[in-house]
XYZ file of C-alpha atoms in Angstrom:
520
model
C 31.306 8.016 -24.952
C 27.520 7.558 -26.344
C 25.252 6.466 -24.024
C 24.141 3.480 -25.965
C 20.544 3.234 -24.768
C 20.167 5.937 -27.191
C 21.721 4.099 -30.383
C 18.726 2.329 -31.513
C 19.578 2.598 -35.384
C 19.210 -1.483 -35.539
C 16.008 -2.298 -34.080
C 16.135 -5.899 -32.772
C 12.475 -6.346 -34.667
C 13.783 -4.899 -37.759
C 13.751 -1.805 -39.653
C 9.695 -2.253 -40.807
C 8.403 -2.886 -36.714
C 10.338 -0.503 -36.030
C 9.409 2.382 -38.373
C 5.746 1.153 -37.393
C 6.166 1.452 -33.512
C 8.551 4.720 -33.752
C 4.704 6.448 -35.514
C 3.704 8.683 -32.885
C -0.256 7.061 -33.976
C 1.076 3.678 -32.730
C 3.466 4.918 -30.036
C 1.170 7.038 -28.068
C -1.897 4.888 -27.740
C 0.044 1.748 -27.384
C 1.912 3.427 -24.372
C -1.859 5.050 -22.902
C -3.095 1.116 -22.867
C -0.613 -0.764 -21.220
C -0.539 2.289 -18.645
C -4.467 2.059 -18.116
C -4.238 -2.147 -18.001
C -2.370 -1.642 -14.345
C -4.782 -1.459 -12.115
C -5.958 -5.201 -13.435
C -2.445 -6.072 -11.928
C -3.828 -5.536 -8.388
C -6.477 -6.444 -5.598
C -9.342 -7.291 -6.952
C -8.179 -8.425 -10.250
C -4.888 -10.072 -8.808
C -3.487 -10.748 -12.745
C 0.227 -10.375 -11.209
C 1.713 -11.630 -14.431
C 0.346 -8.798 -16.110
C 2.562 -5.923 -14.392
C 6.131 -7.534 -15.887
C 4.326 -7.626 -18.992
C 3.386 -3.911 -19.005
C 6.441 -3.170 -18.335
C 7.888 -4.893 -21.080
C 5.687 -3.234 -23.515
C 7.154 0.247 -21.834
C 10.531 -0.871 -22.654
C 10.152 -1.677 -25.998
C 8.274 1.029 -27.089
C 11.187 3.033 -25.349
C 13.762 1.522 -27.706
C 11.707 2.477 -30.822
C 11.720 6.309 -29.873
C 14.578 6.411 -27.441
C 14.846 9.951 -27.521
C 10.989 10.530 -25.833
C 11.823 8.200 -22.923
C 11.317 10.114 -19.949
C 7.746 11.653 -21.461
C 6.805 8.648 -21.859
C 7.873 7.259 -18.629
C 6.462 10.319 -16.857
C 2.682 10.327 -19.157
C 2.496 5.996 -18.401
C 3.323 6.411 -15.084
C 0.573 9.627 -14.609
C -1.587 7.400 -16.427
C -1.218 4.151 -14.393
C -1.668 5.973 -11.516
C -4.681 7.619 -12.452
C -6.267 4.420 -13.013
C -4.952 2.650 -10.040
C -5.817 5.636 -7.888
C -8.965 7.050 -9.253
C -11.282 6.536 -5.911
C -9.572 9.902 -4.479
C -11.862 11.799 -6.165
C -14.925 9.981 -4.201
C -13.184 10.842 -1.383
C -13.055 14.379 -1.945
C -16.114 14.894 -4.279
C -19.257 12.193 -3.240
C -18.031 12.159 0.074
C -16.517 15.451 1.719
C -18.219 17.494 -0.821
C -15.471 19.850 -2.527
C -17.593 21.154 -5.826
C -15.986 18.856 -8.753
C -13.850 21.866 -10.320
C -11.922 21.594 -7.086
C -11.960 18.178 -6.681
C -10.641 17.086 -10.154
C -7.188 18.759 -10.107
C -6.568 17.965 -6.689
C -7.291 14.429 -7.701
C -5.024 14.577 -10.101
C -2.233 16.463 -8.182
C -1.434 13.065 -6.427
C -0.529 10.806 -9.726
C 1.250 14.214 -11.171
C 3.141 13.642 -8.197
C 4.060 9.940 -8.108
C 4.602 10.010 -12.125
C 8.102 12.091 -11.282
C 9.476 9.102 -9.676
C 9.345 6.789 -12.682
C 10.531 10.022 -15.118
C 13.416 10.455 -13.084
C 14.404 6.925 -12.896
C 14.767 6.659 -16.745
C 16.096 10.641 -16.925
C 18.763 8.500 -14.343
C 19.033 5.563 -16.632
C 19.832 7.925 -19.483
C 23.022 8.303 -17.509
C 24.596 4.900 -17.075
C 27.165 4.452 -20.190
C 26.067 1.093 -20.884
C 24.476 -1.223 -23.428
C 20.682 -0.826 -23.361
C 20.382 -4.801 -22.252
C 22.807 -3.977 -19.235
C 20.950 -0.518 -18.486
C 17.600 -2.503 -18.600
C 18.469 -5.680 -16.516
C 20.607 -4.356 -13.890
C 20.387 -0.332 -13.687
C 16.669 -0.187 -13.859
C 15.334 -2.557 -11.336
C 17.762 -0.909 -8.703
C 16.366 2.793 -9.727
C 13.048 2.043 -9.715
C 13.793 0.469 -6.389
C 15.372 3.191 -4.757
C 12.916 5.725 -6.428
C 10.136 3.811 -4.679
C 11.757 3.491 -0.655
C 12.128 7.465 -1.264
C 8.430 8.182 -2.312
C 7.144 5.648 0.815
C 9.382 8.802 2.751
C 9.370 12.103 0.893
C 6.167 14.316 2.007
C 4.894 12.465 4.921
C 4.850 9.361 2.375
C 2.816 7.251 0.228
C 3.820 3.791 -0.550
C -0.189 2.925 -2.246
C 0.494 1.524 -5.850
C 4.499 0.205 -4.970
C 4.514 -2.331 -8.114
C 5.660 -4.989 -5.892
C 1.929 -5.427 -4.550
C 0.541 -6.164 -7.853
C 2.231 -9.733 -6.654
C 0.423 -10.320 -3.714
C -0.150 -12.917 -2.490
C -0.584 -15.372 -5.432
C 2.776 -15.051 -7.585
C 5.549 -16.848 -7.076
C 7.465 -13.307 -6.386
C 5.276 -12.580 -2.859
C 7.948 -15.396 -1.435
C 10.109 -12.205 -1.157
C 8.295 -10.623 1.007
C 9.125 -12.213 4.121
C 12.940 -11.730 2.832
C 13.168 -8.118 2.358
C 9.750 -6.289 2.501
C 7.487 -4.778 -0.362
C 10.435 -3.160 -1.738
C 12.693 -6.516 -2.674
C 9.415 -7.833 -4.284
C 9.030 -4.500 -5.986
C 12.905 -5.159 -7.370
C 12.173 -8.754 -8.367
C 8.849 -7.574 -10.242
C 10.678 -5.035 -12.837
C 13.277 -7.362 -12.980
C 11.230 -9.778 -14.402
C 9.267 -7.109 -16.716
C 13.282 -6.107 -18.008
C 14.161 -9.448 -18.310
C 10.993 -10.360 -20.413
C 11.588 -7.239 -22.590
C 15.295 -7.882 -23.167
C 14.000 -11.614 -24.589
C 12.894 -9.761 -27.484
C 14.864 -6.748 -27.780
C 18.606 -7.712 -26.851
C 20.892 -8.232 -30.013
C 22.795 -11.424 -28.588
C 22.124 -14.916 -27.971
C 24.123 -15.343 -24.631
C 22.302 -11.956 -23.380
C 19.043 -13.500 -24.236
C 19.960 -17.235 -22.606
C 20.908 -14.743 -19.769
C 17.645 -12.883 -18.969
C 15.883 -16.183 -20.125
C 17.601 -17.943 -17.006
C 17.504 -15.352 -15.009
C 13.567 -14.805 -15.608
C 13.293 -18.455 -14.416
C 15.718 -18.725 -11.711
C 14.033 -15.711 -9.313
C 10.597 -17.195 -10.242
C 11.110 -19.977 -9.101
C 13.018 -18.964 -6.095
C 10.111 -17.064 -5.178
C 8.286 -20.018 -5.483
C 10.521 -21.724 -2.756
C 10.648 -18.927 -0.425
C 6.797 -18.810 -0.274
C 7.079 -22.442 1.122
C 9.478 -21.670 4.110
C 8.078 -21.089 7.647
C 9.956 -18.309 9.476
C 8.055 -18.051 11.535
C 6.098 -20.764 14.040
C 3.153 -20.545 16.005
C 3.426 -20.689 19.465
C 0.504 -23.074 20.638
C -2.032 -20.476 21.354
C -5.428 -20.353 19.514
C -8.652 -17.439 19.702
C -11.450 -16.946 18.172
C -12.067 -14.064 16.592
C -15.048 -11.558 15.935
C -14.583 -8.859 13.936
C -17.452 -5.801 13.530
C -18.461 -4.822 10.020
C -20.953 -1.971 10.884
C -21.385 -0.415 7.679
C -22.210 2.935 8.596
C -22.654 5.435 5.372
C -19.836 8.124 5.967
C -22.564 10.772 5.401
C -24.430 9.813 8.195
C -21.253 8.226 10.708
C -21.139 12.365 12.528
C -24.543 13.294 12.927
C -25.373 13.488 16.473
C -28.699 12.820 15.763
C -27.606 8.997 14.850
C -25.178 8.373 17.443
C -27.615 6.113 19.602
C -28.458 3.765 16.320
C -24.827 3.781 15.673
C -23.692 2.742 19.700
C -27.182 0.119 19.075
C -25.850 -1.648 16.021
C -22.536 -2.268 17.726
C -24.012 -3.467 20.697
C -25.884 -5.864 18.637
C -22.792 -7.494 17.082
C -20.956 -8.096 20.246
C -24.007 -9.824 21.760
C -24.349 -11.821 18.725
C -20.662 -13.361 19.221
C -19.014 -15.356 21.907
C -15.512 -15.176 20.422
C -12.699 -14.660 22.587
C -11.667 -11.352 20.852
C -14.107 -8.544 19.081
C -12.656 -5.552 17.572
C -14.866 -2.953 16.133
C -13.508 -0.719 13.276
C -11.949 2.558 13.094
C -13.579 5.420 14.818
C -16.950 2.812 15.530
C -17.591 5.021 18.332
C -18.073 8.575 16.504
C -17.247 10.369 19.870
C -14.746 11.437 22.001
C -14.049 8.580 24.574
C -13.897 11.231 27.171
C -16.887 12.557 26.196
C -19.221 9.598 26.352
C -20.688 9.036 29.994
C -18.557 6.164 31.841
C -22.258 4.350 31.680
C -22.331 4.507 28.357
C -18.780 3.001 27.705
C -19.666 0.361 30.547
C -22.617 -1.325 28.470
C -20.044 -2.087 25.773
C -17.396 -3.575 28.298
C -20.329 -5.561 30.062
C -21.416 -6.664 27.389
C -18.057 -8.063 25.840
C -17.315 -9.412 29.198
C -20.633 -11.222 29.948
C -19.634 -13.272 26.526
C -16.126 -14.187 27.614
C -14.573 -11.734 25.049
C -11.938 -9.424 25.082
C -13.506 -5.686 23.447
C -11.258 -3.460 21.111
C -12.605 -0.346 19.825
C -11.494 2.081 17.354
C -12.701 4.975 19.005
C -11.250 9.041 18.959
C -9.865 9.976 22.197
C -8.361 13.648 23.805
C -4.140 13.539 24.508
C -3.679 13.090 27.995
C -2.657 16.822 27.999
C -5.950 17.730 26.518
C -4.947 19.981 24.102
C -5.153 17.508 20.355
C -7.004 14.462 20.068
C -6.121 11.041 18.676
C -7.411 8.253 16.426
C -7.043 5.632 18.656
C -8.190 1.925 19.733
C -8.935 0.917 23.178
C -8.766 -2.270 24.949
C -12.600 -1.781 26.915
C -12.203 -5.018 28.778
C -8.459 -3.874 29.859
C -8.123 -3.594 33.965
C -7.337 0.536 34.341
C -4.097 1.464 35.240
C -3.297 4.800 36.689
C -3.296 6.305 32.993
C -6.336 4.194 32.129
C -7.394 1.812 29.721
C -4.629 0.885 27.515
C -5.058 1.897 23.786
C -2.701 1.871 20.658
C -3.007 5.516 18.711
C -2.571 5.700 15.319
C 1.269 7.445 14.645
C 1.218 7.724 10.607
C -1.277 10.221 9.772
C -3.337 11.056 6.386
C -2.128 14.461 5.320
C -5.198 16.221 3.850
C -7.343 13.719 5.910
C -6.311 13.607 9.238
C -4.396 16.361 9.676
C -3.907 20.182 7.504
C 0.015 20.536 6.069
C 0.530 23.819 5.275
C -2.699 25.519 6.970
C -2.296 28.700 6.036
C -2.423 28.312 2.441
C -4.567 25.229 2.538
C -7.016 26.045 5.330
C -9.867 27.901 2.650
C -10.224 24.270 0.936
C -11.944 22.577 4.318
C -14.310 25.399 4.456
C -15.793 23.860 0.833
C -15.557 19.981 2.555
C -17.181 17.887 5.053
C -14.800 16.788 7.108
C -14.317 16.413 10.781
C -11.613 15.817 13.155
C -8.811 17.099 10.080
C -6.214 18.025 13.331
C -5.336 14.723 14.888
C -1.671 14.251 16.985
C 0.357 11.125 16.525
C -0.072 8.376 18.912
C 3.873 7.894 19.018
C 5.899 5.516 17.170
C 7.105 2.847 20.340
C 3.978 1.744 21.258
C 3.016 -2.002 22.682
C 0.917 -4.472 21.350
C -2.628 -4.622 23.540
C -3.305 -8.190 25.459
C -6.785 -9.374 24.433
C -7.688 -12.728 25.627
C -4.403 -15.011 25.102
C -2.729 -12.631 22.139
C -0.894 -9.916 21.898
C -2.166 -7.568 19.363
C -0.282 -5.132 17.459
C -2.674 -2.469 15.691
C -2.448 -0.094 13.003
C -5.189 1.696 11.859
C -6.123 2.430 8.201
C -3.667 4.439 6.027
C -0.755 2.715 8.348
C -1.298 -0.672 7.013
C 0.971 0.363 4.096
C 3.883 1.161 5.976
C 5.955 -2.029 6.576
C 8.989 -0.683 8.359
C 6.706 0.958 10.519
C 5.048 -1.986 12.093
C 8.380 -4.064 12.414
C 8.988 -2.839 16.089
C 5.156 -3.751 17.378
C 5.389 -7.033 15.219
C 8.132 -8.373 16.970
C 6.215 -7.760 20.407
C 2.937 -9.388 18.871
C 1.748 -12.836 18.240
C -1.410 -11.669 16.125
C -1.812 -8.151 14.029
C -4.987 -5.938 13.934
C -6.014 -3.406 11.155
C -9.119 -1.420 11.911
C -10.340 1.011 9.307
C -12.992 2.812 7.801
C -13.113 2.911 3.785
C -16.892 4.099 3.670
C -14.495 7.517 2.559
C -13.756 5.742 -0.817
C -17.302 4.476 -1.344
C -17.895 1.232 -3.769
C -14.828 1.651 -5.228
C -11.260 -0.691 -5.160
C -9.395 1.175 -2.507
C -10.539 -1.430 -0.326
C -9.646 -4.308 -2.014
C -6.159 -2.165 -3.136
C -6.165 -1.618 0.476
C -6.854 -5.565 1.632
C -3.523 -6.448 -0.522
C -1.709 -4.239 1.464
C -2.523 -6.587 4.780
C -1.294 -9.786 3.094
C 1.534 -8.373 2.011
C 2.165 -7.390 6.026
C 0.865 -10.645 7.060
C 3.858 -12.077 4.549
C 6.423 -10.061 5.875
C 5.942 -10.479 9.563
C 4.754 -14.207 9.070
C 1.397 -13.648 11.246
C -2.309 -13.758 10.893
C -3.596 -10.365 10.191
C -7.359 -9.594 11.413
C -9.178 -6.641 9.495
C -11.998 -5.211 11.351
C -13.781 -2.396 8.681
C -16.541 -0.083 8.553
C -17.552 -0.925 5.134
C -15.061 -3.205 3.888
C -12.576 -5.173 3.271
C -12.929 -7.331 6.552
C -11.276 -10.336 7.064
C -8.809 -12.737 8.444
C -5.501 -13.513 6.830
C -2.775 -15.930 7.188
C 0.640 -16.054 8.145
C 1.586 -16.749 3.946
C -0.957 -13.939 3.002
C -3.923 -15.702 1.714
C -7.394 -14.708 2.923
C -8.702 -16.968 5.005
C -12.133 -15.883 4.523
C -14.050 -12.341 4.363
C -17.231 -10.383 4.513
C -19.012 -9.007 1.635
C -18.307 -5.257 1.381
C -20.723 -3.028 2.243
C -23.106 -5.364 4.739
C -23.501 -4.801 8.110
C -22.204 -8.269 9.543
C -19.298 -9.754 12.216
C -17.017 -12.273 10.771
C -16.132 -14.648 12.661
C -13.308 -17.273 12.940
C -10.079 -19.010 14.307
C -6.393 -17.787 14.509
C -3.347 -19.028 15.846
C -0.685 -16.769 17.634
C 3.191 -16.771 16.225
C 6.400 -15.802 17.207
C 9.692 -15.078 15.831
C 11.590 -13.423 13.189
C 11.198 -12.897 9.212
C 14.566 -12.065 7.628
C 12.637 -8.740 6.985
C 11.790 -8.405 10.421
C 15.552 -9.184 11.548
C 16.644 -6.581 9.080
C 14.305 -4.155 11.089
C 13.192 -1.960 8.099
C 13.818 -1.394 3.605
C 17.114 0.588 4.781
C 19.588 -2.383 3.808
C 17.896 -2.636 0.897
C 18.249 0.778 0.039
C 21.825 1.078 0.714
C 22.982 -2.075 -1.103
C 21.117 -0.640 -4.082
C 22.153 2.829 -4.048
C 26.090 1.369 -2.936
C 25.333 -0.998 -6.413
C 24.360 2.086 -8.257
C 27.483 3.670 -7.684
C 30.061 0.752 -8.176
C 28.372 0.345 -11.728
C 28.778 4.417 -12.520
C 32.097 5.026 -11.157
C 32.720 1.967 -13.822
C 31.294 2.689 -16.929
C 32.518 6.069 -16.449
C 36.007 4.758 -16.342
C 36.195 1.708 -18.456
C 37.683 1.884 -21.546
């Protein structure tokens, strides 16, 4: 039998649109456009109606030239995520220094990578032996799915750019969240984008009452989700102060600045009397063990003489001695007999914080400025740290866009902490890309979520993911303001990770194979 996504000899716009889209002159820059509009989909543009729309426009320029579907998937997904993901090259170029002949192609070696996914979901779709309407609102939301949960995994991981946080926190689809993590808003959001496409393109009335309906129906189920509480607060309050020391990356290692650097910090905690401060990610540019107890003292007197509870993002030896970690440490914390208790960050950068590969990738660092490139993991069952009258479960930077990940700590934690430092990625939108990430975990845990940066974005945000309020990037300031502490359960959370998901997807996959393959 024909796989009938390929039978496009009746264009549902007629012969003369289609003759006009099927011109590789119209095709090709049509596609290039709606694959550069993406980014506008995110944090800071936050046009979430715009991704189902681009998708649309994918689709139907599919069905004009059927037989270049997976290029084309493959050059506007490469494309997209070029645009989306463009601020790696800062990283590597204005910022670590690799020479721009270097930095370029290892720029673009990331999107090269990520494009596969959406290729192979439509090389996949090419498979199903159904009408293109039935390939387009059932098959492809649950591939692109699945292709998604595996490239959060594959390599270490990477969920940045998962199309379901193009609808955070404002669309009616971020109700989700809470439901079944990033990855069931991620379904609902090409859904929608097939649904919208299949208005125009499917042949049929009742298929186009269907998608019409259906378009509606999760919408505005989305809508009612976002209004449910799962979770409650449980009667506790704090203030919060959270340290925004802008310190230029350049300058954040040299030795000769350390004493400015431990001085501006200083300043900030004196100038709050909140009942928790949390500096950012690596604040302190030193190993805890090698600063002089004296040293660390001033900052815990300090916090202390305020009545507030210190947390520090702060590099630190393994107990062992041999590796060192990227860790936070409660500095007001009473010592135990393995010291001050500390949360260490478990999901590591690979390129960043740690080499893969070293002996064919170790030359590149000798071109790069970039210390502390061979940290351990902190461990993946750690506890949330007590800081005044909350329980705080950290993550620190890249971590923030793993959602399974934080589940465990979550369920310990009546508030959540991100501490980072994006003065890597300069003035561009990796920090607001990475703010969106936080209320999307603030939405699926139903807590507040507390962002303490180096440069940006820091801020407070609520239990339904809206920001509560923020600094301006790039100032050296402390934000300050209230939370409330919360307890229990999202449906996410009781799920405990994306893996039902996953399975009901894939097991929906293969019911609809096994039948097209054997109906007659």
């Amino acid at each position: 039998m024909t796989n009938k996504l390929d039978m496009s000899a009746q264009h549902p716009f007629g012969m003369k649109y289609y003759t006009v889209l099927a011109r590789a002159w119209v095709y090709w820059p049509l596609l290039l456009l709606s694959a550069a509009l993406v980014p506008f989909a995110f944090a800071p543009y936050y046009h979430y109606w715009l991704l189902p729309v681009l998708l649309a426009v994918l689709l139907i320029l599919q069905t004009a030239r059927p037989q270049w579907r997976v290029r084309s998937a493959y050059l506007w997904a490469l494309t997209a995520y070029t645009a989306l993901l463009y601020w790696i090259d800062i990283a590597l170029h204005d910022i670590a220094g690799l020479p721009q002949f270097l930095a370029w192609p290892l720029t673009m070696l990331l999107p090269a990578y990520l494009a596969i996914y959406p290729a192979l979901v439509f090389w996949l779709l090419g498979k199903f032996r159904f009408s293109s309407t039935t390939c387009h609102t059932v098959v492809l939301p649950l591939l692109w799915t699945l292709a998604e949960f595996v490239r959060e995994r594959a390599l270490t991981g990477f969920g940045w750019g998962s199309w379901g946080y193009s609808q955070i926190a404002n669309s009616a689809l971020a109700g989700f969240a809470p439901v079944g993590g990033i990855f069931l808003v991620t379904l609902v959001t090409v859904a929608s984008g097939a649904w919208l496409a299949e208005l125009l393109l499917a042949k049929k009335r009742k298929a186009k009452i269907g998608c019409g309906v259906s378009l509606i129906s999760v919408w505005l189920l989305g809508a009612v989700l976002l209004q449910c509480n799962f979770t409650q607060a449980d009667g506790t309050h704090a203030t919060v102060a959270l340290a925004q020391g802008n310190i230029p990356q350049s300058l954040k290692w040299d030795e000769r600045l350390l004493q400015p650097t431990l001085q501006r910090y200083l300043d900030q905690i004196a100038s709050t009397r909140a009942s928790i401060v949390i500096l950012p990610e690596t604040a302190i540019p030193v190993m805890r063990q090698d600063m002089a107890p004296e040293q660390l003292d001033i900052f815990a007197h300090l916090a202390r003489k305020h009545g507030s509870a210190l947390a520090v993002g702060i590099p630190q030896y393994t107990a062992d001695g041999t590796g060192y970690q990227n860790a936070v440490v409660n500095f007001t914390a009473t010592p135990s007999k393995t010291g001050l208790p500390y949360y260490a960050k478990d999901h590591l950068v690979p390129f960043g914080e740690y080499i893969p590969l070293p002996l064919l990738l170790d030359w590149l660092y000798r071109w790069m400025d970039m210390p502390l490139t061979g940290f351990s993991k902190g461990g993946s069952a750690q506890a949330p740290l007590q800081l005044a009258n909350q329980r705080v479960a950290f993550n620190i930077c890249y971590e923030d866009g793993f959602g399974d990940e934080l589940i465990a700590a979550a369920k310990q934690a009546s508030l959540l902490a991100n501490v980072s430092n994006m003065a890597w990625y300069g003035h561009s939108h990796a920090m607001q890309q990475h703010l969106q990430q936080s209320q999307a975990r603030a939405l699926e845990t139903g807590r507040y979520i507390v962002r303490a940066t180096n440069t940006g974005m820091t801020a407070i945000i609520n239990p339904k993911g809206q920001i509560v309020t923020q600094l301006k990037p790039d100032t050296a300031a402390v934000l300050e303001g209230e939370i409330s502490g919360y307890r229990g359960n999202t449906p996410y959370m009781w799920l405990g990770s994306s893996w039902p998901l996953a399975f009901i997807s894939l097991f929906l996959l293969l019911i609809i194979g096994v039948y097209g393959r054997y109906r007659p």
